[in-house]
XYZ file of C-alpha atoms in Angstrom:
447
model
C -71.027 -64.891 -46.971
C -71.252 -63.027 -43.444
C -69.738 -59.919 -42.765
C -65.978 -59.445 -43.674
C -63.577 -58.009 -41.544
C -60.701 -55.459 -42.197
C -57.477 -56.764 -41.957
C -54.032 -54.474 -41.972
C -51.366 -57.662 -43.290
C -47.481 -56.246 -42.483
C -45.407 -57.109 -45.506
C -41.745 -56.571 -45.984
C -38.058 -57.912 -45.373
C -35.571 -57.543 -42.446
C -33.837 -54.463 -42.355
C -36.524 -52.520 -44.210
C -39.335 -50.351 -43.577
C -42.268 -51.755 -42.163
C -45.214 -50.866 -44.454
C -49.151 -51.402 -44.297
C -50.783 -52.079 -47.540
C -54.204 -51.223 -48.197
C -56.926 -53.056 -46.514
C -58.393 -56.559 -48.140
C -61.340 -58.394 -47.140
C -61.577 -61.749 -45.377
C -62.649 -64.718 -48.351
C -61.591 -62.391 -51.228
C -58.869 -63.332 -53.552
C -54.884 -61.482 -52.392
C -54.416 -60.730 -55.639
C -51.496 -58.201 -55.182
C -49.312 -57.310 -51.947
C -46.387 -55.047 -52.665
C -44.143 -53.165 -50.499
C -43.401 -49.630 -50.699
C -40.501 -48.780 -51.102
C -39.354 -45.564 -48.700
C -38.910 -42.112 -50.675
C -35.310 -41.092 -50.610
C -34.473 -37.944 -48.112
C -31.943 -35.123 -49.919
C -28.381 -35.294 -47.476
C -29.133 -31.779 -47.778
C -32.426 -31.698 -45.577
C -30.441 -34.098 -42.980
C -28.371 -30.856 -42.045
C -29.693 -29.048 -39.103
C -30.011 -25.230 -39.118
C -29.269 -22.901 -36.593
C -30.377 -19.710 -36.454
C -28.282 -18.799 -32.933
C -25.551 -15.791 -32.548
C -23.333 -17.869 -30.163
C -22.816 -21.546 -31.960
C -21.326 -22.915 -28.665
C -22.352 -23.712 -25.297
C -20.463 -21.209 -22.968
C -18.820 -22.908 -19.692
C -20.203 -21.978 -16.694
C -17.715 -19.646 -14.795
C -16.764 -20.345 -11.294
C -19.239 -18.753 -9.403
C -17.794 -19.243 -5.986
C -13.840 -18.526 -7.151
C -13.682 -14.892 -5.282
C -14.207 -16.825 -1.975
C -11.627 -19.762 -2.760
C -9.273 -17.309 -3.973
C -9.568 -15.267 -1.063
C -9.138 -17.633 1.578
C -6.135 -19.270 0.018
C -4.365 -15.854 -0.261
C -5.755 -16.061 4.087
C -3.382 -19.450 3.728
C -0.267 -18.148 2.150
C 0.172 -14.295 2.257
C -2.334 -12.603 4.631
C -1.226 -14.639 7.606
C 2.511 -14.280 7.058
C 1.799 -10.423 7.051
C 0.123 -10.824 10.523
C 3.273 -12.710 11.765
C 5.813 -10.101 10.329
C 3.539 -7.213 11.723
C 4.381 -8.858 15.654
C 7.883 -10.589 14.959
C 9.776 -9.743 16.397
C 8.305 -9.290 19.900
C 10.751 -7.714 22.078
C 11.115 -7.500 26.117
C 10.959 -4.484 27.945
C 14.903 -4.452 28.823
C 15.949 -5.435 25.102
C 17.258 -8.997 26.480
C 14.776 -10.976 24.779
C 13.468 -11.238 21.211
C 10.985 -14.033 20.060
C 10.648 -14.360 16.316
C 8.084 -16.226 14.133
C 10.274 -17.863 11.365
C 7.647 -19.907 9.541
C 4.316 -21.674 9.707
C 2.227 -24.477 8.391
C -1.440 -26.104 8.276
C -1.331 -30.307 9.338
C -3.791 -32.357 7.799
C -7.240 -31.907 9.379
C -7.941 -34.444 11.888
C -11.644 -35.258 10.596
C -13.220 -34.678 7.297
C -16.254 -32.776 6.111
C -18.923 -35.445 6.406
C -17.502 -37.024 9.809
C -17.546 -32.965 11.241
C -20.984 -32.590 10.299
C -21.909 -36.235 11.508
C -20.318 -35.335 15.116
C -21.266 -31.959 15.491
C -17.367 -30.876 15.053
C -15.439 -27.993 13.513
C -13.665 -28.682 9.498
C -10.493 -27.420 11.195
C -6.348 -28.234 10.484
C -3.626 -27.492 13.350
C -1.842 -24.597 12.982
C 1.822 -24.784 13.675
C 4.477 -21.964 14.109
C 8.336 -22.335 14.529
C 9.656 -19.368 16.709
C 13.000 -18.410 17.532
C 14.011 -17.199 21.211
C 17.362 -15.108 21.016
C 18.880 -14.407 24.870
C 20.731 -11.147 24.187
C 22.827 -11.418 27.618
C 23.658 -14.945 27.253
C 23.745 -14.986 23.322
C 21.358 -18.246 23.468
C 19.159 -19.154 20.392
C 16.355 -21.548 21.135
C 14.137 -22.966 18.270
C 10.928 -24.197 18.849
C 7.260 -25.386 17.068
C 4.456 -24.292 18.733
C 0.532 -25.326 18.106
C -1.283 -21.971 18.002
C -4.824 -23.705 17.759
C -6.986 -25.432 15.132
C -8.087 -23.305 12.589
C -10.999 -23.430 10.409
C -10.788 -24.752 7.094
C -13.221 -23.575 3.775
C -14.429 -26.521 2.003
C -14.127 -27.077 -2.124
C -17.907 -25.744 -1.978
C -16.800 -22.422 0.119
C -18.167 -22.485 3.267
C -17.097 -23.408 7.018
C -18.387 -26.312 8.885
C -18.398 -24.857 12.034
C -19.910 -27.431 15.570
C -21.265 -29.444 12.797
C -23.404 -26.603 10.636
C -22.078 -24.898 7.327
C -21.341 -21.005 7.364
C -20.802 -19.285 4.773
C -18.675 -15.691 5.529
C -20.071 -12.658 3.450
C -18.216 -10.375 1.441
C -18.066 -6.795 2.906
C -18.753 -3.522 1.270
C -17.090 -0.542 3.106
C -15.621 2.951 2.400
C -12.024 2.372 0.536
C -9.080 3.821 2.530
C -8.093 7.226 0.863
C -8.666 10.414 0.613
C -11.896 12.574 0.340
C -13.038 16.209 -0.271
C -16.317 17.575 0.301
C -17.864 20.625 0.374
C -19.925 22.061 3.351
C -22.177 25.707 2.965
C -21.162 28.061 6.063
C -24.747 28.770 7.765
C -23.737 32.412 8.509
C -22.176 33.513 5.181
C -23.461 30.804 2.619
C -20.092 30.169 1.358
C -18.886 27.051 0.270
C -16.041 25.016 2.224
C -13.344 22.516 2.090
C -13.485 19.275 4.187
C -11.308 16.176 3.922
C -10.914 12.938 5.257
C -8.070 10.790 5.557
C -8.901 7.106 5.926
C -6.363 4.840 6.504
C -7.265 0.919 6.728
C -5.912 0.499 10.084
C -4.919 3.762 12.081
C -5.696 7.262 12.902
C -8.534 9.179 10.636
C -7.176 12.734 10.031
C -10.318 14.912 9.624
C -9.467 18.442 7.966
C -11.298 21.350 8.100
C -11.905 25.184 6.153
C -13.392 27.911 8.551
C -15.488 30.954 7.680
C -12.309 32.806 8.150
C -9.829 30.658 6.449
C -8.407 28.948 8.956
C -7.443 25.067 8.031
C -7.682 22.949 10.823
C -6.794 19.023 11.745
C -8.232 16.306 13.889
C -6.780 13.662 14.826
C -9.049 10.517 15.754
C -11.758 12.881 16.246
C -10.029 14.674 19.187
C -9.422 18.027 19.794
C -8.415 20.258 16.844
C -5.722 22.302 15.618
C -4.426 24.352 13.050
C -2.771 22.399 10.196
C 0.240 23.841 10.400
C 1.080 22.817 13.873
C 0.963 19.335 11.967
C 3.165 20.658 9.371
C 5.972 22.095 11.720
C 5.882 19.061 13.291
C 6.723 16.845 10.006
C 9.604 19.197 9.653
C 7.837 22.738 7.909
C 9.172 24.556 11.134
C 9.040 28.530 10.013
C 6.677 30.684 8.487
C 8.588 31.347 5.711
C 8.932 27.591 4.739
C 4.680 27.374 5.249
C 4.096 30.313 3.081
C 7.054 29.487 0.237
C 5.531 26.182 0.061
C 1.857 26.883 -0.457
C 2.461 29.807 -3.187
C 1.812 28.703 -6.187
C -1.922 27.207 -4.600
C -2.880 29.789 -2.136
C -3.142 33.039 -4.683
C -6.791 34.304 -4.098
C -6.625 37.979 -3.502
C -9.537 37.730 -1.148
C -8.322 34.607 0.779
C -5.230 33.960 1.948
C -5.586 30.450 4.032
C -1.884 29.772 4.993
C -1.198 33.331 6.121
C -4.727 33.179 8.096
C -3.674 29.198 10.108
C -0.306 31.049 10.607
C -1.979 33.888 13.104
C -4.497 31.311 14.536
C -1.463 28.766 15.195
C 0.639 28.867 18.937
C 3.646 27.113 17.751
C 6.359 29.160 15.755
C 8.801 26.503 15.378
C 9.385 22.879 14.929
C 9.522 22.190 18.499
C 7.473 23.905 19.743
C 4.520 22.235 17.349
C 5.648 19.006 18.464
C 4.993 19.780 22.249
C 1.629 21.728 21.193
C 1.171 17.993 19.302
C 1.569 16.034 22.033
C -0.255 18.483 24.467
C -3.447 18.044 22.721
C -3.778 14.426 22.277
C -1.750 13.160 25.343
C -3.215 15.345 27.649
C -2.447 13.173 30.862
C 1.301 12.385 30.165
C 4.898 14.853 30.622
C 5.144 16.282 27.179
C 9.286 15.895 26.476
C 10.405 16.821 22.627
C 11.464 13.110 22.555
C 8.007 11.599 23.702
C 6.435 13.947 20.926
C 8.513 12.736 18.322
C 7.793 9.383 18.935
C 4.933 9.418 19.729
C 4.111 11.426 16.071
C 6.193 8.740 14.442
C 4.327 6.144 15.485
C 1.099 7.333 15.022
C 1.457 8.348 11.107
C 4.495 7.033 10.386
C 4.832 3.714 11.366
C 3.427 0.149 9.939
C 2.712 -1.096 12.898
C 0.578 1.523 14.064
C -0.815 3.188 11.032
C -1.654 0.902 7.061
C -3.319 2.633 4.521
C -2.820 -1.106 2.482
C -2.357 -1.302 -0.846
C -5.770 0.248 -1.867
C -5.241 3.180 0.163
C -1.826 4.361 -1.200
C -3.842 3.548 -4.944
C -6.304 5.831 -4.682
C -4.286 8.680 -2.315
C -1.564 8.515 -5.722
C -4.322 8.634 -7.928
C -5.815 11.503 -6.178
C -3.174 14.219 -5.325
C -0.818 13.028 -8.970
C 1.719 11.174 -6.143
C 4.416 8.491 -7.260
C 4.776 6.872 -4.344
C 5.689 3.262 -4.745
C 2.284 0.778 -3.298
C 4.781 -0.873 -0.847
C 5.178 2.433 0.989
C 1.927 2.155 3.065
C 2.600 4.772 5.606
C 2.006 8.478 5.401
C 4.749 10.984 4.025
C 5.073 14.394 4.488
C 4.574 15.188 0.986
C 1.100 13.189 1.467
C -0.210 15.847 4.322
C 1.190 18.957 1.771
C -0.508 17.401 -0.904
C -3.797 17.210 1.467
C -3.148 20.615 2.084
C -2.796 22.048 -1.463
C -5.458 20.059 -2.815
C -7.837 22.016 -0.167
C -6.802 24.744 -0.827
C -7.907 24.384 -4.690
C -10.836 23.388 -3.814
C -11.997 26.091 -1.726
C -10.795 28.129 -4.614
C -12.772 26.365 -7.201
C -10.621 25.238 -9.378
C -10.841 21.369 -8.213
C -13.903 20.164 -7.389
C -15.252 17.528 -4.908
C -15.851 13.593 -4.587
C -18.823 12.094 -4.408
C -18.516 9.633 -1.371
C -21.346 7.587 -2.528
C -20.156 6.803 -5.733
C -19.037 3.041 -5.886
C -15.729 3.975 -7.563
C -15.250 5.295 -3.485
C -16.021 1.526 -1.680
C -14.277 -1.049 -2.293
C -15.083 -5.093 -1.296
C -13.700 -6.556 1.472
C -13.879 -10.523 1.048
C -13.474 -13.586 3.157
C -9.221 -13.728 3.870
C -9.397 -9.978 4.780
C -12.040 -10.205 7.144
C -10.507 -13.096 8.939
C -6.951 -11.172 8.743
C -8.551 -8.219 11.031
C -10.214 -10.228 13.242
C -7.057 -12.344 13.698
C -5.259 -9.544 14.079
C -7.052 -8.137 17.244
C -6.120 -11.852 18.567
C -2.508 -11.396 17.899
C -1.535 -7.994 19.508
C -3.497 -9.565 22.641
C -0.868 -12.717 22.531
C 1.720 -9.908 21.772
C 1.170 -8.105 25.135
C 0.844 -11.482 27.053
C 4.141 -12.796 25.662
C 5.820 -9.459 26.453
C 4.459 -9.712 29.990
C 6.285 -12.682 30.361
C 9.379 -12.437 29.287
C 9.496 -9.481 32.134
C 8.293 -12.034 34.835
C 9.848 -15.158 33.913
C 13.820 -15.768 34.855
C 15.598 -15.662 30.911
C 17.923 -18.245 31.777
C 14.835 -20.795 31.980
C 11.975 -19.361 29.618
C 11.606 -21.258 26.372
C 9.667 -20.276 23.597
C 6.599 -22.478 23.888
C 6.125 -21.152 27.890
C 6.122 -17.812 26.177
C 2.961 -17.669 24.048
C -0.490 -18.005 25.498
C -2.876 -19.410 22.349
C -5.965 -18.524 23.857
C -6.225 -15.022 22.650
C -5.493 -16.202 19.388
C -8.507 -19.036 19.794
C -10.907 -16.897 21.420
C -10.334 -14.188 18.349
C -11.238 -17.173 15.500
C -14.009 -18.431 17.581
C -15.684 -15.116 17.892
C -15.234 -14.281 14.044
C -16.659 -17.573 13.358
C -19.404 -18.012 15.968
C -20.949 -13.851 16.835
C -19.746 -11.976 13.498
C -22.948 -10.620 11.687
C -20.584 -11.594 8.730
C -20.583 -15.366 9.129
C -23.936 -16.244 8.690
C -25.576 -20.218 8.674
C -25.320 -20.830 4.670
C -28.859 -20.790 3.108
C -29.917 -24.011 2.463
C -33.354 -23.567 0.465
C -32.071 -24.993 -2.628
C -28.763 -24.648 -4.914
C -29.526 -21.379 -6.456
C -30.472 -19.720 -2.959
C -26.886 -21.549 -1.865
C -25.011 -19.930 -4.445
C -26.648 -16.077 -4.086
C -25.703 -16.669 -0.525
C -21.748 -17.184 -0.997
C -21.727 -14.350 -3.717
C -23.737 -11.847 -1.926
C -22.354 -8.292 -0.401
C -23.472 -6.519 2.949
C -22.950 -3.388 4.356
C -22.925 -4.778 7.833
C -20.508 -5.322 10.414
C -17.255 -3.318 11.436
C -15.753 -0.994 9.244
């Protein structure tokens, strides 16, 4: 017989195991095939084991929901705030008032893909309806007027801007408050009191301790003054008032800071202070007691003018112990006393100083907020235009839409948009690189 061959024969049913029996030889008698039956597996082994501290899959958090949220409060608060801050806009003579009522966003004309197909801008019209009021003639005219297309941020949070996607970067500035440092005096080594007053939009008030315990105030880094010229002018008028006031905080035997600004200060009186005021930072112009008033008001006093925003009012309550509601975003007088006391203590040593680079001190300015400013600048430009015209035009023919020029407001969204260091063309390396690009923070830009 020649040479057998091994042979591997598959033997078994449908539905069961397939199973090789052990090998036979080619011309040799099959005497027995069997199957083998499969061993049984214990339900108990079938269970998998795991051996992890967190038995479900987290979801992934929306990474990118800061930027949506921000630019739809943009959409529904921040730009009704810019429209109360200008409404209503008033003529020169008091005859004519123009006031924004409402607004809305139309549907954009193109959508994402065809903008960055054509080169275009993701944009939606943005419509206003004003009200003209004719105080001679008693006329009301009512009126929607197109005030530009504005940008749009996509579900993925960018801007498709001439066809390319921005993305605008969170800002991280110096939060509006208050802060005291501490300078050494060269001559006498002696540690002083400085503070700063930072509103978000307005005057910075820069207070200062000299070697011979005068306080002092400046206002937008002008020239300075004793503080309490400032305070006569709010209303502290005499010397008596100053020094009843500041008792309980100025008590150092060997430095007595009110009674020292009192002999450094010109002004004796309420008016007086207000001239002196006005004097120093309207050197050019007639100084009247009613152009010093107003001009005071306005400066510190007034919304329009001066906003130390939500945030600001926070942290100035949370760092003199004020109660002052958050919707009161002015200054008060009991604000600048406060200032003043707290200055005191700390020259005294008993409170000490903040640490301006502490991030408890910055705060983050995001997309909506950064567009709000910049819109902002656009807006008092088409204030000034539209108030320009109502002085030129004849009343009994202007109507609200030959009021208000647009292309300040334009000019403002395309320069945000198109030169900010802020709004930057999105990184496009790869998803991960995408999404460290719409979360990331920079110290750049104004502010």
């Amino acid at each position: 017989m020649g040479k057998s061959v091994k042979i591997y024969p598959i033997i078994g049913t449908e539905g069961e195991g397939v199973t090789a029996v052990p090998e036979v030889e080619v011309g040799l008698p099959l005497l027995e095939a069997r199957a083998v039956a499969p061993r049984p597996v214990s339900p108990a082994l079938k269970e998998r084991k795991s051996y992890a501290r967190i038995s479900d899959v987290q979801a992934i958090p929306p990474l990118i929901e800061v930027q949506l949220r921000s630019f739809r409060w943009f959409q529904e608060e921040g730009l009704r705030e810019l429209f109360e801050e200008i409404s209503p806009i008033v003529s020169f003579d008091k005859n004519l008032e123009l006031h924004f009522l409402d607004y809305r966003f139309d549907a954009p004309k193109y959508t994402e893909e065809e903008c960055r197909d054509m080169d275009m801008t993701y944009a939606a019209p943005l419509r206003v309806r004003v009200r003209l009021i004719n105080r001679e003639t008693g006329e009301i005219q009512e009126q929607e007027v197109f005030l530009g297309d504005f940008p749009l941020m996509t579900d993925n949070a960018t801007f498709v801007i001439n066809g390319a996607e921005r993305v605008v970067v969170s800002q991280l500035i110096r939060s509006p408050g208050i802060y005291f440092t501490i300078e050494e005096d060269r001559a006498t080594g002696r540690q002083l009191c400085m503070a700063k007053l930072i509103p978000n939009r307005g005057a910075w008030l820069e207070f200062e301790t000299s070697k011979r315990d005068v306080l002092s105030v400046k206002v937008d880094r002008k020239r300075k003054f004793p503080v309490t010229t400032l305070l006569r002018a709010i209303g502290y008028g005499t010397d008596e008032e100053l020094l009843e006031l500041f008792e309980p905080y100025d008590n150092d035997p060997d430095h007595s800071y009110i009674a020292s600004t009192i002999e450094r200060d010109p002004a004796k009186s309420a008016e007086e202070a207000l001239l002196d005021f006005y004097k120093k930072l309207r050197p050019g112009d007639p100084p009247t007691l009613e152009n010093a008033r107003n001009y005071l008001t306005s400066l510190l006093f007034t919304q329009r003018r001066y906003d130390l925003g939500r945030v600001g009012r926070y942290k100035l309550n949370r760092r003199l112990g004020l109660s002052v509601p958050l919707e009161q975003r002015t200054l008060t007088k009991e604000d600048l006393v406060k200032v003043v006391e707290y200055m005191i203590l700390v020259n005294n040593g008993v409170e000490g100083p903040d640490d301006i680079d502490h991030l408890g001190n910055r705060r983050v300015k995001t997309v909506g907020e950064l567009i709000q400013n910049q819109l902002r600048i656009g807006f008092m430009r088409m204030e000034r235009v539209v108030r320009e015209r109502m002085s030129t035009r004849d009343p009994a023919q202007v109507t609200p839409v030959s009021l208000i020029n647009i292309r300040p407001v334009v000019a403002a969204i395309r320069e945000f948009f198109g030169g900010s260091q802020l709004s930057q063309f999105m990184d496009q390396t790869n998803p991960l690189a995408e999404l460290t690009h719409k979360r990331r923070l920079s110290a750049l830009g104004p502010g």
